[in-house]
PDB file of C-alpha atoms in Angstrom:
ATOM      1  CA  LEU A   1     111.121  -7.189 286.770  1.00  0.00           C
ATOM      2  CA  VAL A   2     112.185  -3.688 286.769  1.00  0.00           C
ATOM      3  CA  PRO A   3     114.819  -1.672 285.437  1.00  0.00           C
ATOM      4  CA  LEU A   4     116.632   0.904 288.229  1.00  0.00           C
ATOM      5  CA  HIS A   5     119.454   2.879 288.608  1.00  0.00           C
ATOM      6  CA  GLU A   6     121.476   2.501 291.854  1.00  0.00           C
ATOM      7  CA  THR A   7     120.245   6.201 292.807  1.00  0.00           C
ATOM      8  CA  ALA A   8     117.166   5.397 292.399  1.00  0.00           C
ATOM      9  CA  ALA A   9     117.656   1.445 294.487  1.00  0.00           C
ATOM     10  CA  ALA A  10     119.425   4.074 296.585  1.00  0.00           C
ATOM     11  CA  ALA A  11     116.049   6.347 297.452  1.00  0.00           C
ATOM     12  CA  ALA A  12     113.489   3.631 297.070  1.00  0.00           C
ATOM     13  CA  THR A  13     114.987   2.104 299.810  1.00  0.00           C
ATOM     14  CA  LEU A  14     115.492   4.914 301.645  1.00  0.00           C
ATOM     15  CA  TYR A  15     111.872   6.328 301.163  1.00  0.00           C
ATOM     16  CA  ILE A  16     110.511   2.494 302.010  1.00  0.00           C
ATOM     17  CA  GLY A  17     112.866   2.308 305.369  1.00  0.00           C
ATOM     18  CA  GLU A  18     112.472   5.754 306.158  1.00  0.00           C
ATOM     19  CA  ALA A  19     109.342   8.531 304.118  1.00  0.00           C
ATOM     20  CA  ARG A  20     107.273   5.620 303.898  1.00  0.00           C
ATOM     21  CA  PRO A  21     106.523   4.218 306.962  1.00  0.00           C
ATOM     22  CA  ALA A  22     105.286   7.237 308.994  1.00  0.00           C
ATOM     23  CA  LEU A  23     102.523   8.345 306.054  1.00  0.00           C
ATOM     24  CA  VAL A  24     100.803   4.591 306.971  1.00  0.00           C
ATOM     25  CA  THR A  25      97.518   4.300 308.095  1.00  0.00           C
ATOM     26  CA  LYS A  26      95.071   2.446 308.309  1.00  0.00           C
ATOM     27  CA  SER A  27      93.616   2.655 304.098  1.00  0.00           C
ATOM     28  CA  SER A  28      97.613   2.574 302.742  1.00  0.00           C
ATOM     29  CA  GLY A  29      96.906  -0.710 302.116  1.00  0.00           C
ATOM     30  CA  ARG A  30      99.889  -2.592 299.795  1.00  0.00           C
ATOM     31  CA  ALA A  31     100.102   0.714 297.653  1.00  0.00           C
ATOM     32  CA  LEU A  32     104.154   1.830 298.094  1.00  0.00           C
ATOM     33  CA  PHE A  33     103.672   5.155 297.066  1.00  0.00           C
ATOM     34  CA  LEU A  34     101.774   7.443 299.805  1.00  0.00           C
ATOM     35  CA  ASN A  35     100.396  10.640 299.610  1.00  0.00           C
ATOM     36  CA  ARG A  36     100.654  13.081 303.186  1.00  0.00           C
ATOM     37  CA  ARG A  37      97.225  11.364 304.040  1.00  0.00           C
ATOM     38  CA  GLY A  38      98.418   7.686 303.934  1.00  0.00           C
ATOM     39  CA  ASN A  39      96.256   6.856 301.493  1.00  0.00           C
ATOM     40  CA  ARG A  40      97.563   5.502 297.478  1.00  0.00           C
ATOM     41  CA  LEU A  41      99.100   8.261 295.224  1.00  0.00           C
ATOM     42  CA  THR A  42      96.825   8.847 292.948  1.00  0.00           C
ATOM     43  CA  ARG A  43      98.488  10.275 288.970  1.00  0.00           C
ATOM     44  CA  GLN A  44      97.193  13.192 289.712  1.00  0.00           C
ATOM     45  CA  GLY A  45      98.841  13.445 292.739  1.00  0.00           C
ATOM     46  CA  PHE A  46     102.269  12.484 290.499  1.00  0.00           C
ATOM     47  CA  TRP A  47     101.406  14.843 287.944  1.00  0.00           C
ATOM     48  CA  LEU A  48     101.665  17.651 290.608  1.00  0.00           C
ATOM     49  CA  ILE A  49     104.193  16.717 291.793  1.00  0.00           C
ATOM     50  CA  LEU A  50     106.375  16.203 289.307  1.00  0.00           C
ATOM     51  CA  ARG A  51     105.099  19.981 288.111  1.00  0.00           C
ATOM     52  CA  ARG A  52     106.380  21.479 291.105  1.00  0.00           C
ATOM     53  CA  LEU A  53     109.727  20.183 291.366  1.00  0.00           C
ATOM     54  CA  ALA A  54     110.284  21.006 287.134  1.00  0.00           C
ATOM     55  CA  LEU A  55     108.806  24.793 287.941  1.00  0.00           C
ATOM     56  CA  ARG A  56     111.624  24.030 291.182  1.00  0.00           C
ATOM     57  CA  THR A  57     114.270  23.495 288.897  1.00  0.00           C
ATOM     58  CA  GLY A  58     113.752  26.227 286.463  1.00  0.00           C
ATOM     59  CA  ILE A  59     111.193  24.123 283.464  1.00  0.00           C
ATOM     60  CA  HIS A  60     108.854  25.781 282.341  1.00  0.00           C
ATOM     61  CA  THR A  61     107.911  23.757 278.922  1.00  0.00           C
ATOM     62  CA  LYS A  62     104.627  21.464 280.123  1.00  0.00           C
ATOM     63  CA  LEU A  63     105.236  18.459 281.574  1.00  0.00           C
ATOM     64  CA  SER A  64     103.728  15.277 282.358  1.00  0.00           C
ATOM     65  CA  PRO A  65     104.135  11.302 283.527  1.00  0.00           C
ATOM     66  CA  HIS A  66     103.182  10.817 279.848  1.00  0.00           C
ATOM     67  CA  THR A  67     106.583  13.016 278.918  1.00  0.00           C
ATOM     68  CA  LEU A  68     108.605  11.219 281.236  1.00  0.00           C
ATOM     69  CA  ARG A  69     107.281   8.087 279.310  1.00  0.00           C
ATOM     70  CA  HIS A  70     107.705   8.812 275.381  1.00  0.00           C
ATOM     71  CA  SER A  71     111.492  10.342 276.479  1.00  0.00           C
ATOM     72  CA  PHE A  72     111.685   6.840 278.097  1.00  0.00           C
ATOM     73  CA  ALA A  73     110.639   5.342 274.975  1.00  0.00           C
ATOM     74  CA  THR A  74     112.494   7.465 272.708  1.00  0.00           C
ATOM     75  CA  HIS A  75     115.791   6.991 274.704  1.00  0.00           C
ATOM     76  CA  LEU A  76     115.939   3.622 275.022  1.00  0.00           C
ATOM     77  CA  LEU A  77     115.304   2.907 270.734  1.00  0.00           C
ATOM     78  CA  ARG A  78     118.096   5.865 269.669  1.00  0.00           C
ATOM     79  CA  GLY A  79     120.278   4.498 272.438  1.00  0.00           C
ATOM     80  CA  GLY A  80     119.548   0.496 270.084  1.00  0.00           C
ATOM     81  CA  ALA A  81     116.754  -1.103 272.119  1.00  0.00           C
ATOM     82  CA  PRO A  82     115.201  -3.357 270.266  1.00  0.00           C
ATOM     83  CA  LEU A  83     111.853  -2.022 269.710  1.00  0.00           C
ATOM     84  CA  ARG A  84     110.566  -5.690 271.934  1.00  0.00           C
ATOM     85  CA  HIS A  85     112.155  -5.430 274.393  1.00  0.00           C
ATOM     86  CA  VAL A  86     111.186  -1.310 274.723  1.00  0.00           C
ATOM     87  CA  GLN A  87     107.246  -3.274 273.900  1.00  0.00           C
ATOM     88  CA  GLU A  88     107.338  -4.671 277.130  1.00  0.00           C
ATOM     89  CA  LEU A  89     109.159  -2.675 279.071  1.00  0.00           C
ATOM     90  CA  LEU A  90     105.611  -0.054 278.203  1.00  0.00           C
ATOM     91  CA  GLY A  91     103.050  -3.332 278.812  1.00  0.00           C
ATOM     92  CA  HIS A  92     102.536  -2.479 275.049  1.00  0.00           C
ATOM     93  CA  ALA A  93     100.408  -5.471 274.395  1.00  0.00           C
ATOM     94  CA  SER A  94     100.914  -4.618 270.960  1.00  0.00           C
ATOM     95  CA  ILE A  95     103.991  -4.036 268.930  1.00  0.00           C
ATOM     96  CA  THR A  96     102.610  -1.235 266.455  1.00  0.00           C
ATOM     97  CA  THR A  97     101.820   0.659 269.559  1.00  0.00           C
ATOM     98  CA  THR A  98     105.626   0.666 269.633  1.00  0.00           C
ATOM     99  CA  GLN A  99     105.901   1.312 266.604  1.00  0.00           C
ATOM    100  CA  VAL A 100     105.002   4.630 266.894  1.00  0.00           C
ATOM    101  CA  TYR A 101     108.520   6.015 268.754  1.00  0.00           C
ATOM    102  CA  THR A 102     110.365   4.336 265.663  1.00  0.00           C
ATOM    103  CA  HIS A 103     108.959   7.255 263.862  1.00  0.00           C
ATOM    104  CA  LEU A 104     110.416   9.613 265.897  1.00  0.00           C
ATOM    105  CA  THR A 105     114.415   7.508 265.913  1.00  0.00           C
ATOM    106  CA  SER A 106     114.214   7.139 262.077  1.00  0.00           C
ATOM    107  CA  GLU A 107     113.804  10.856 262.496  1.00  0.00           C
ATOM    108  CA  HIS A 108     116.270  11.934 264.496  1.00  0.00           C
ATOM    109  CA  ILE A 109     119.002   9.378 263.007  1.00  0.00           C
ATOM    110  CA  ARG A 110     117.777  11.479 259.384  1.00  0.00           C
ATOM    111  CA  LEU A 111     118.949  14.587 260.939  1.00  0.00           C
ATOM    112  CA  GLU A 112     122.081  13.998 263.424  1.00  0.00           C
ATOM    113  CA  TYR A 113     123.573  12.468 259.335  1.00  0.00           C
ATOM    114  CA  ASP A 114     122.511  15.333 257.630  1.00  0.00           C
ATOM    115  CA  LYS A 115     124.026  17.267 260.241  1.00  0.00           C
ATOM    116  CA  SER A 116     127.702  15.234 260.464  1.00  0.00           C
ATOM    117  CA  HIS A 117     127.906  13.705 256.501  1.00  0.00           C
ATOM    118  CA  PRO A 118     130.239  15.823 254.743  1.00  0.00           C
ATOM    119  CA  ARG A 119     128.340  15.077 251.587  1.00  0.00           C
ATOM    120  CA  ALA A 120     124.933  15.647 253.397  1.00  0.00           C
TER     121      ALA A 120
END
């Protein structure tokens, strides 16, 4: 199971139904995401697409697929998601790998507390 927002699901359905068939070649195999040559989209290819879209939207800070993954985990934990669920979604074998994000979340909570508590 992959959690997917309805907007992302609609875009994926459109891609699978219209864009992907136009890209498929003999070498495409079963890969879902393909590059313009019909080959499997590599992590470097995704990174270039992400960088180009960021620049087009005015984001000039360093952005990578890992930044998205990191933001995803941090937002889940800040929203109250259990650490075990985040571990499973990220595919971490060890909970200690996922616990790195709890430090960031705890720090955020402390800063918010300091900003909003009347006696902070």
